[in-house]
PDB file of C-alpha atoms and ligand atoms in Angstrom:
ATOM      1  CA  UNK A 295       0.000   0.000   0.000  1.00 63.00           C
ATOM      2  CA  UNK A 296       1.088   3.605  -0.812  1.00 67.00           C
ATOM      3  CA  UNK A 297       2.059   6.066   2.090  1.00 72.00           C
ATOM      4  CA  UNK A 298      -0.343   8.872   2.424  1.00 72.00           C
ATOM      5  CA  UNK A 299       2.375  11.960   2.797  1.00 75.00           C
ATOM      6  CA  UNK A 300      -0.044  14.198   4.260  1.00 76.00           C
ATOM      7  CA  UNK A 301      -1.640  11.224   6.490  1.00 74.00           C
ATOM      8  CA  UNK A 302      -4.967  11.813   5.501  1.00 74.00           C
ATOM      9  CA  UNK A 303      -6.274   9.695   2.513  1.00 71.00           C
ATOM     10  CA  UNK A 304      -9.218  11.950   1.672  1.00 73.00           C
ATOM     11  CA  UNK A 305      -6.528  15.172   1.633  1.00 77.00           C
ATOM     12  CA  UNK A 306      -4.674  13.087  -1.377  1.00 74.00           C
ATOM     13  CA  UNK A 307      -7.392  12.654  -3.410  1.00 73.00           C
ATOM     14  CA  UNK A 308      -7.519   9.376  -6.370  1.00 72.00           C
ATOM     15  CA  UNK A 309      -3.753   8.673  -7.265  1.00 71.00           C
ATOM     16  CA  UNK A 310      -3.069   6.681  -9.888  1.00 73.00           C
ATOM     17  CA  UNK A 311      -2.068   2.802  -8.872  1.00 75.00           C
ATOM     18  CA  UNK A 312       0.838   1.469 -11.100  1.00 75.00           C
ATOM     19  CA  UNK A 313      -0.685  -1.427 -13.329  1.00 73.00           C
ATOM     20  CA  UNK A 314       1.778  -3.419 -12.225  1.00 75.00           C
ATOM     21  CA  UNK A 315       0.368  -2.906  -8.414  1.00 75.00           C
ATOM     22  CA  UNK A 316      -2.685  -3.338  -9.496  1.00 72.00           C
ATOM     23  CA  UNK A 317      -1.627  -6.813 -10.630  1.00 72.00           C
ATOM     24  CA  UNK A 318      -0.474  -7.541  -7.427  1.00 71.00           C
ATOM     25  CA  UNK A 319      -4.373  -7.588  -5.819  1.00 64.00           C
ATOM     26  CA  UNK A 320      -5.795  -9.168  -8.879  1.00 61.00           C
ATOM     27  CA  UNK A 321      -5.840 -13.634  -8.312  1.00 53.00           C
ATOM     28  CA  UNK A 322      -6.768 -13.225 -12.691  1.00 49.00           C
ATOM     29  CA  UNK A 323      -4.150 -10.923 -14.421  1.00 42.00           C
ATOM     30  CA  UNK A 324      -6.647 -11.102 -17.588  1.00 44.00           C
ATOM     31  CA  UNK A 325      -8.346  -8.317 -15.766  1.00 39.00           C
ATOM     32  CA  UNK A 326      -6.683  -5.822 -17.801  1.00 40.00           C
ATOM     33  CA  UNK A 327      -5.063  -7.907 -20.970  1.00 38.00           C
ATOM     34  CA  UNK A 328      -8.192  -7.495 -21.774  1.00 37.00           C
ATOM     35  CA  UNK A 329     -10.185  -4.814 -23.199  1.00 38.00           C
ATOM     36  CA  UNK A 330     -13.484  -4.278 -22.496  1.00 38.00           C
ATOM     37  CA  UNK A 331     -15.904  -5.298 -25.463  1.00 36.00           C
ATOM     38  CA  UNK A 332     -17.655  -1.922 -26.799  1.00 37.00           C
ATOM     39  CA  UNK A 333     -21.282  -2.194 -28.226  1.00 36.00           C
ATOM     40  CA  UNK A 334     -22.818  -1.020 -31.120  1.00 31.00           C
ATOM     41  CA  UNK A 335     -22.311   2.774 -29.665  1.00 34.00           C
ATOM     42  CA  UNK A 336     -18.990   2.413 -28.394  1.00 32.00           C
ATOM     43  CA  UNK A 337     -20.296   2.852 -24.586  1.00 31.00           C
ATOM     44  CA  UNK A 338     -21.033   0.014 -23.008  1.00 33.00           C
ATOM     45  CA  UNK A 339     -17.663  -0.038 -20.799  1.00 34.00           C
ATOM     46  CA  UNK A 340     -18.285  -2.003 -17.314  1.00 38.00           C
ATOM     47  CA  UNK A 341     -18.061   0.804 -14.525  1.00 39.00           C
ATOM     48  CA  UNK A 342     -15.944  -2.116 -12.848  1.00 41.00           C
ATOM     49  CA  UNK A 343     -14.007  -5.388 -13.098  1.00 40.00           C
ATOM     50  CA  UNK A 344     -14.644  -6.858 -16.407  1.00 39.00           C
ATOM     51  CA  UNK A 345     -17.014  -9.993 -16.592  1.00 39.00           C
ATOM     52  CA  UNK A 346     -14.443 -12.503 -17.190  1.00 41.00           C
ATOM     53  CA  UNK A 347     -12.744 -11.755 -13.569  1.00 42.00           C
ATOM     54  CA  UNK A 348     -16.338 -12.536 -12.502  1.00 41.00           C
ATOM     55  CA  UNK A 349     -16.845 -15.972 -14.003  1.00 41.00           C
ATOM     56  CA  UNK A 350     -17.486 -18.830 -11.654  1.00 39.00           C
ATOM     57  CA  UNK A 351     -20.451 -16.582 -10.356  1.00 40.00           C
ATOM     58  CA  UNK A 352     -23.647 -18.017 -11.427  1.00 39.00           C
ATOM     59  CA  UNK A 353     -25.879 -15.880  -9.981  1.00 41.00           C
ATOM     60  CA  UNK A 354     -25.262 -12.333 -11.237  1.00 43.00           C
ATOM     61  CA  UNK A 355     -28.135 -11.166  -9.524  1.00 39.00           C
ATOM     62  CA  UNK A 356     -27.516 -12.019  -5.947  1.00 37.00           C
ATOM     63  CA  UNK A 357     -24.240  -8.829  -6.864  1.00 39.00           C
ATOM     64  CA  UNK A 358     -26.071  -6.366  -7.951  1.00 43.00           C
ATOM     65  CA  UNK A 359     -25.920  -3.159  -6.396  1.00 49.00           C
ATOM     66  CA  UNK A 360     -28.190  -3.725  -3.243  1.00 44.00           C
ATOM     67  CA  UNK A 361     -29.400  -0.129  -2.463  1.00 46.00           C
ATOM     68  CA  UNK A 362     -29.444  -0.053   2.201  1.00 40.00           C
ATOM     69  CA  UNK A 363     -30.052   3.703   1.821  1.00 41.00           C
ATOM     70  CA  UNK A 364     -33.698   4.467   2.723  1.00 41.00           C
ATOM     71  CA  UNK A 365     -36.412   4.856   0.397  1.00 47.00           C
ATOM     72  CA  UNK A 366     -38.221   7.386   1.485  1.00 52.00           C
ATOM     73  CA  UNK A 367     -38.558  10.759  -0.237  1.00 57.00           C
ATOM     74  CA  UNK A 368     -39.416  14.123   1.089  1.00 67.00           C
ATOM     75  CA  UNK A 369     -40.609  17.122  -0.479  1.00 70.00           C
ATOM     76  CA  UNK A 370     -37.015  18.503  -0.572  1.00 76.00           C
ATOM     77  CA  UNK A 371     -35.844  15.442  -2.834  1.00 77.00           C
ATOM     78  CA  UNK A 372     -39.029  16.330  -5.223  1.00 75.00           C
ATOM     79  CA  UNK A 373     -37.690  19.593  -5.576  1.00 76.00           C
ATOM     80  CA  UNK A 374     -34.398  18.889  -5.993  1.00 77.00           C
ATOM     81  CA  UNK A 375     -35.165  16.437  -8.536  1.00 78.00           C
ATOM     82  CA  UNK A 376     -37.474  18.916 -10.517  1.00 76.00           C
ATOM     83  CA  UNK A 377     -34.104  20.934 -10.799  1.00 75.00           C
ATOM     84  CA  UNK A 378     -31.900  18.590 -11.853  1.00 74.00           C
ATOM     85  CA  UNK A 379     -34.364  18.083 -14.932  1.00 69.00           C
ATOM     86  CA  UNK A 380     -34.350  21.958 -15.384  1.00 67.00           C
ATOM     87  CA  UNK A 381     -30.594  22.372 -15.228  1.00 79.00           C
ATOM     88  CA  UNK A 382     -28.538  18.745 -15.201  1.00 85.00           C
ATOM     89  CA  UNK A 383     -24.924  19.623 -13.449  1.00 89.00           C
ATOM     90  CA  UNK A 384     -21.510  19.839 -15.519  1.00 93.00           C
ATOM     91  CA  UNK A 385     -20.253  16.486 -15.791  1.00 94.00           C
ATOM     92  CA  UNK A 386     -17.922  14.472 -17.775  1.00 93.00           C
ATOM     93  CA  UNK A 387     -16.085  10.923 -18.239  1.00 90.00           C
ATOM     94  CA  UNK A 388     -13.399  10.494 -19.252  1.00 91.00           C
ATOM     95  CA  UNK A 389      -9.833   7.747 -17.775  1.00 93.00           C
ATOM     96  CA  UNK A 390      -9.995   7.259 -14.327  1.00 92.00           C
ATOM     97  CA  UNK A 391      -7.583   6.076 -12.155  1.00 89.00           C
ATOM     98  CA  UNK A 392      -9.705   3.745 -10.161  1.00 89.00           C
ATOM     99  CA  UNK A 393     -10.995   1.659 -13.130  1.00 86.00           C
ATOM    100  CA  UNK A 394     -11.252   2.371 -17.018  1.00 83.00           C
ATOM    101  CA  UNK A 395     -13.711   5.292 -17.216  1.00 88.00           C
ATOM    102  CA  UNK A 396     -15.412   7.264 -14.484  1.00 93.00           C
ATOM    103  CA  UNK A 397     -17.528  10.217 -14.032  1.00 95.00           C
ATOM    104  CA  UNK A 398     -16.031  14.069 -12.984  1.00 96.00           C
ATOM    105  CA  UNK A 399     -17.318  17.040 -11.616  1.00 96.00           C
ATOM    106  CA  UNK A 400     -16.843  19.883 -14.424  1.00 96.00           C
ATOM    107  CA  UNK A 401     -18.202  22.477 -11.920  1.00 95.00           C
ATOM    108  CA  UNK A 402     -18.299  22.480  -7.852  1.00 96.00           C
ATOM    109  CA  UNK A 403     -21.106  20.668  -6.020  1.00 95.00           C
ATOM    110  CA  UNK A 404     -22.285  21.223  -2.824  1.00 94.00           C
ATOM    111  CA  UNK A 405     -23.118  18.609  -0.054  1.00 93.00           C
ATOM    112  CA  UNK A 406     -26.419  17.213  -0.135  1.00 89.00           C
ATOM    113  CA  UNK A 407     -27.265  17.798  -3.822  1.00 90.00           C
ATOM    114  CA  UNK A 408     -28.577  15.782  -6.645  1.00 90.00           C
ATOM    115  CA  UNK A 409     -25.536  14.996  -8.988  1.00 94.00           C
ATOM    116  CA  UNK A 410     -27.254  12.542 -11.778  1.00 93.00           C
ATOM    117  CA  UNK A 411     -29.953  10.304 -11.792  1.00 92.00           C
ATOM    118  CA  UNK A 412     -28.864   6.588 -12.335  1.00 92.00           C
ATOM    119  CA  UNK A 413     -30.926   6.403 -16.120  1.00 91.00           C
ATOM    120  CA  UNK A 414     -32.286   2.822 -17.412  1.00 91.00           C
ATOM    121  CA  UNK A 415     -35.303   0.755 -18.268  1.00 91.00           C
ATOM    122  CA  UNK A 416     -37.521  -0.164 -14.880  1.00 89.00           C
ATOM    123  CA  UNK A 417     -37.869  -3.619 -15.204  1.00 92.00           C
ATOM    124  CA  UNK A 418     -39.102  -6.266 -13.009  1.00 92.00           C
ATOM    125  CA  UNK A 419     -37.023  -9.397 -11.677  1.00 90.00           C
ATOM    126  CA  UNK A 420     -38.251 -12.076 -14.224  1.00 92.00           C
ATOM    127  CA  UNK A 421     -37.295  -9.766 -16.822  1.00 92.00           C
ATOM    128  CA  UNK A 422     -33.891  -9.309 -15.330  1.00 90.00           C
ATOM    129  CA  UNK A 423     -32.860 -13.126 -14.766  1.00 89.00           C
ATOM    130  CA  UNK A 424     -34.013 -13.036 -18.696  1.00 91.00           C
ATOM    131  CA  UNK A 425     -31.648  -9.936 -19.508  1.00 90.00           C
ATOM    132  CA  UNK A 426     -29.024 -11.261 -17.247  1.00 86.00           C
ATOM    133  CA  UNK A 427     -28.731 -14.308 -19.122  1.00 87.00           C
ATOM    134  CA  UNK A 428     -28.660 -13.083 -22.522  1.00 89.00           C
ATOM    135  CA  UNK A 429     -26.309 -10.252 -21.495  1.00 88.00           C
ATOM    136  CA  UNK A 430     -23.855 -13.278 -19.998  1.00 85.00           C
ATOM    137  CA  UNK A 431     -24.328 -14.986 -23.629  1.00 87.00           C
ATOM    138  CA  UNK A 432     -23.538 -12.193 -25.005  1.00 87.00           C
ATOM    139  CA  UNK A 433     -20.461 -11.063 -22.863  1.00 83.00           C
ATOM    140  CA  UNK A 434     -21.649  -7.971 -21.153  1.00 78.00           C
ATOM    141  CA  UNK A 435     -22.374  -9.201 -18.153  1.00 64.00           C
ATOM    142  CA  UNK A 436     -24.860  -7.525 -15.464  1.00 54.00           C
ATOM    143  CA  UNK A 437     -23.119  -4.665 -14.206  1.00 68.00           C
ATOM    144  CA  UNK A 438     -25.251  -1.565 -15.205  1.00 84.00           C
ATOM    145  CA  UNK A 439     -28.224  -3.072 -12.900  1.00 86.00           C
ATOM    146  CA  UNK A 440     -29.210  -1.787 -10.301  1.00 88.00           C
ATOM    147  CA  UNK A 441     -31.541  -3.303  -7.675  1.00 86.00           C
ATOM    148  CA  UNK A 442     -34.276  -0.434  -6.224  1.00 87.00           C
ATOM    149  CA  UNK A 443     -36.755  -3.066  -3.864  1.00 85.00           C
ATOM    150  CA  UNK A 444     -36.672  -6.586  -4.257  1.00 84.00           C
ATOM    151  CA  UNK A 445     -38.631  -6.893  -7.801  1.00 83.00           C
ATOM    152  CA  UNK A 446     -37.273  -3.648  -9.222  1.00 87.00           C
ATOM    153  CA  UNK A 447     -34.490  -3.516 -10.930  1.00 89.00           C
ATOM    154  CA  UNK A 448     -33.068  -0.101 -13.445  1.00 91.00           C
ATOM    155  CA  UNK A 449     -31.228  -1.557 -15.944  1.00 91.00           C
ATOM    156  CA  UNK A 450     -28.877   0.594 -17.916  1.00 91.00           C
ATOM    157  CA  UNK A 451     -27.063  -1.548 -20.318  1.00 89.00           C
ATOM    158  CA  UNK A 452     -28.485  -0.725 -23.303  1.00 87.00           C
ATOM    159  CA  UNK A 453     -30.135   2.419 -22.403  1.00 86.00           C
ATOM    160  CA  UNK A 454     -28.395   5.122 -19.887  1.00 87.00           C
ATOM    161  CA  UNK A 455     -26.545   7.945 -18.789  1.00 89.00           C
ATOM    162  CA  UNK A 456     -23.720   8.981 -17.831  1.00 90.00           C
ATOM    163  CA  UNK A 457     -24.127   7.619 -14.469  1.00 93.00           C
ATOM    164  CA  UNK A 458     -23.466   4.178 -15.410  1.00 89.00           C
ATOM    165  CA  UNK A 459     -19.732   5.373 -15.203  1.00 89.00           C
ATOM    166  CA  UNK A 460     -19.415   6.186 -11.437  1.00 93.00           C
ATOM    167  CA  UNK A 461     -16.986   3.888 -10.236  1.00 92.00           C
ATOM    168  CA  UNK A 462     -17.509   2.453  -7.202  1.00 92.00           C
ATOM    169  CA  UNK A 463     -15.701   3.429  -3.903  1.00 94.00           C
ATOM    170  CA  UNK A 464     -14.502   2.506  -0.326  1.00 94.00           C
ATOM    171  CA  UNK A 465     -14.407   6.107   0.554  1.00 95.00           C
ATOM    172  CA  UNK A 466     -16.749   7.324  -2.437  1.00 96.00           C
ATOM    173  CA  UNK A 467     -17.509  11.087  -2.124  1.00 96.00           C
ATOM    174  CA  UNK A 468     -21.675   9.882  -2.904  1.00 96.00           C
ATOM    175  CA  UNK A 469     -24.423   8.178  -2.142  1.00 94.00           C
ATOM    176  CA  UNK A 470     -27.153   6.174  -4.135  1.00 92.00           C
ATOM    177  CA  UNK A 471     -30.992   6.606  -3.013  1.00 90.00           C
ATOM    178  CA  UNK A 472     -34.396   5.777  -3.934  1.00 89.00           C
ATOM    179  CA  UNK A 473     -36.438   8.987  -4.815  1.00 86.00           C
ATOM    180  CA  UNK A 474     -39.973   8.060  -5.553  1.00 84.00           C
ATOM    181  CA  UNK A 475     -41.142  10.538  -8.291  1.00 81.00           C
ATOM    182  CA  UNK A 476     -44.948  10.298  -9.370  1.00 79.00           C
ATOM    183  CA  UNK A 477     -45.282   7.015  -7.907  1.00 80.00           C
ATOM    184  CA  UNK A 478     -42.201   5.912 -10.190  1.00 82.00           C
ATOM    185  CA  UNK A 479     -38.883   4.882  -8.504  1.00 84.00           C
ATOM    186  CA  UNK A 480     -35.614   6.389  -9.315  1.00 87.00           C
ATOM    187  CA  UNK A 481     -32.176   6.193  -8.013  1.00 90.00           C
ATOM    188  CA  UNK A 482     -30.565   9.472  -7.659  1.00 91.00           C
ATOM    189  CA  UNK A 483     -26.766  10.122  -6.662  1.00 93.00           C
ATOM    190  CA  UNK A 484     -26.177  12.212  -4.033  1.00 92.00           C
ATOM    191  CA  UNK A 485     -23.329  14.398  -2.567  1.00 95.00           C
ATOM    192  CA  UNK A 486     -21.782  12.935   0.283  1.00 95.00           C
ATOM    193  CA  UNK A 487     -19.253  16.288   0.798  1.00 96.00           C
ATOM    194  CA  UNK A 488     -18.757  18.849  -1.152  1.00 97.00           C
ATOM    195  CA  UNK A 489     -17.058  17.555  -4.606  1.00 97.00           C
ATOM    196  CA  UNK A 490     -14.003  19.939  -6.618  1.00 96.00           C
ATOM    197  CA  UNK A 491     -13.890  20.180  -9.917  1.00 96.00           C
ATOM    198  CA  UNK A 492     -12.402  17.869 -11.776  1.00 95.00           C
ATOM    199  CA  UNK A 493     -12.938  15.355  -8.893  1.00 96.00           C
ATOM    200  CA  UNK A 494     -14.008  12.071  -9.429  1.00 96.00           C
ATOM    201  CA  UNK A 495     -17.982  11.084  -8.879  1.00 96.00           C
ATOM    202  CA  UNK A 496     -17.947   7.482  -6.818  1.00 96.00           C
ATOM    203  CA  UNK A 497     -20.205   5.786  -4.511  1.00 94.00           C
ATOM    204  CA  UNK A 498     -20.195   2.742  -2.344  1.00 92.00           C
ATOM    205  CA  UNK A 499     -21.935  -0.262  -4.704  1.00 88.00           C
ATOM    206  CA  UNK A 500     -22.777  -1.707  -1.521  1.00 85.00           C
ATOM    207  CA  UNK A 501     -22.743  -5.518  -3.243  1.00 82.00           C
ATOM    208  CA  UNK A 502     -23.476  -8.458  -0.701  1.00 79.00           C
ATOM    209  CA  UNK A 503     -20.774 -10.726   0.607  1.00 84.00           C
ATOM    210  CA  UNK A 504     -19.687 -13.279  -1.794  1.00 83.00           C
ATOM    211  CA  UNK A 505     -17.277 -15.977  -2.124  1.00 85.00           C
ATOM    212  CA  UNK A 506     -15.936 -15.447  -5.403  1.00 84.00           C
ATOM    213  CA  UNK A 507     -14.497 -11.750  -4.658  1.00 86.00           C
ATOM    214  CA  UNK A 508     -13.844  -8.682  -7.163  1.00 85.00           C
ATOM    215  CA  UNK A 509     -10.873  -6.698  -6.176  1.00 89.00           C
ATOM    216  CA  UNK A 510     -11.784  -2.826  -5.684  1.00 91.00           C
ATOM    217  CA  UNK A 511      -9.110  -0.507  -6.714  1.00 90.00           C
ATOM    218  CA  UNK A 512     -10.240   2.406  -5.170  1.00 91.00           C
ATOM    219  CA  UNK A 513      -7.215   3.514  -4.133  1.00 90.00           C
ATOM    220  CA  UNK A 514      -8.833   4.821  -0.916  1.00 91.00           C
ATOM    221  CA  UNK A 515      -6.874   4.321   2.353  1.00 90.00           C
ATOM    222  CA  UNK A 516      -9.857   2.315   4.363  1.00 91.00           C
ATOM    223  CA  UNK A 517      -9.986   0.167   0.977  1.00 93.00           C
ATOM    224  CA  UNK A 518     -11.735  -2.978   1.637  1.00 92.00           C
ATOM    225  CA  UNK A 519     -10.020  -4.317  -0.497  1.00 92.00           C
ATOM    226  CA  UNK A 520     -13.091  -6.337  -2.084  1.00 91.00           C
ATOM    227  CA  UNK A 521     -16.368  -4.887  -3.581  1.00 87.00           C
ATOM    228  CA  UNK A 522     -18.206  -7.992  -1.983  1.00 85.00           C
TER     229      UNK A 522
HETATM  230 ZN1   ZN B 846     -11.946   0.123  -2.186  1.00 94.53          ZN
END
């Protein structure tokens, strides 16, 4: 692990980890031989470890991002969600040093604000374990759903935003929640802090315990060193 010169990981910021260290936490060095396949659009690049590191998993859907934020919404979250329709905030992705392609901040955000709602199709869990499947055949994998109650699922594979590229975190800078909007759910990302420009977007993917393990390269100094 890297020293932190000014002893506080969060005053450092997202360093970049040598490849070669990176290596070192990875049990399948294929990781990053490989490239990530790119669809029809060029877009589809996993926000995280690519599928193949994840083979030996059989059930994709017991990892998806498990949401343990509450559900509820207030009036406030309403209204903050009308405005991020009427004016979305500055954002871009582009290389990160975490994993392949992440999301910045292109102008400051304050705590507590809506950064970008998680976009995708609201589909239910039989049409998921359909999806899943085909997206396995097809070499995708299931790593743009996201689980909002236990037979809701958003899935943004093949149709989403930007926010598909927040990497996850150990000491992410965000949170996910569950806004309901006109009795529809949504996941919004929230400000944890206040967030620089230029600084990347990440939240915890809170994904359940599991024996096969992806490696998180956060680079954070609490790492857990595993996203599940
Ligand atoms: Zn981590």
């Amino acid at each position: 692990m890297r020293e932190h010169v000014t002893g506080c990981a969060r005053s450092e910021g997202y360093y970049k980890i040598d490849k070669k260290d990176k290596l070192k936490y990875l049990n399948n060095s294929r990781a990053f031989a490989e490239e990530p396949p790119a669809d029809t659009q060029g877009m589809s690049i996993p926000a995280q470890p690519h599928a193949s590191t994840r083979a030996g998993s059989e059930r994709r859907s017991e990892q998806r991002r498990l949401l343990s934020s509450f559900t509820g919404s207030c009036d406030s979250d309403l209204l903050k969600f009308n405005q991020l329709k009427f004016r979305k905030k500055k954002l871009k992705f582009c290389k990160s040093h975490i994993h392949d392609w992440g999301l910045f901040a292109m102008e400051p955000i304050a705590a507590d604000e809506m950064v970008i709602e998680y976009v995708g199709q609201n589909i239910r869990q039989v049409i998921a374990d359909m999806r899943e499947k085909r997206y396995e055949d097809e070499g995708i994998g299931s790593s743009y759903m996201f689980r909002v109650d236990h037979d809701t699922i958003i899935d943004a594979t093949k149709c989403g935003n930007f926010a598909r590229f927040i990497n996850h975190s150990c000491n992410p800078n965000c949170y996910a929640k569950v806004v309901t909007v006109e009795s529809q759910k949504k996941i919004v990302i929230y400000s944890k802090q206040h967030i620089s420009v230029n600084e990347e977007i990440t939240y915890d993917y809170k994904f359940p315990i599991e024996d096969v393990k992806i490696p998180c390269l956060c680079g954070s100094e609490n790492c857990r060193g595993t996203l599940n």
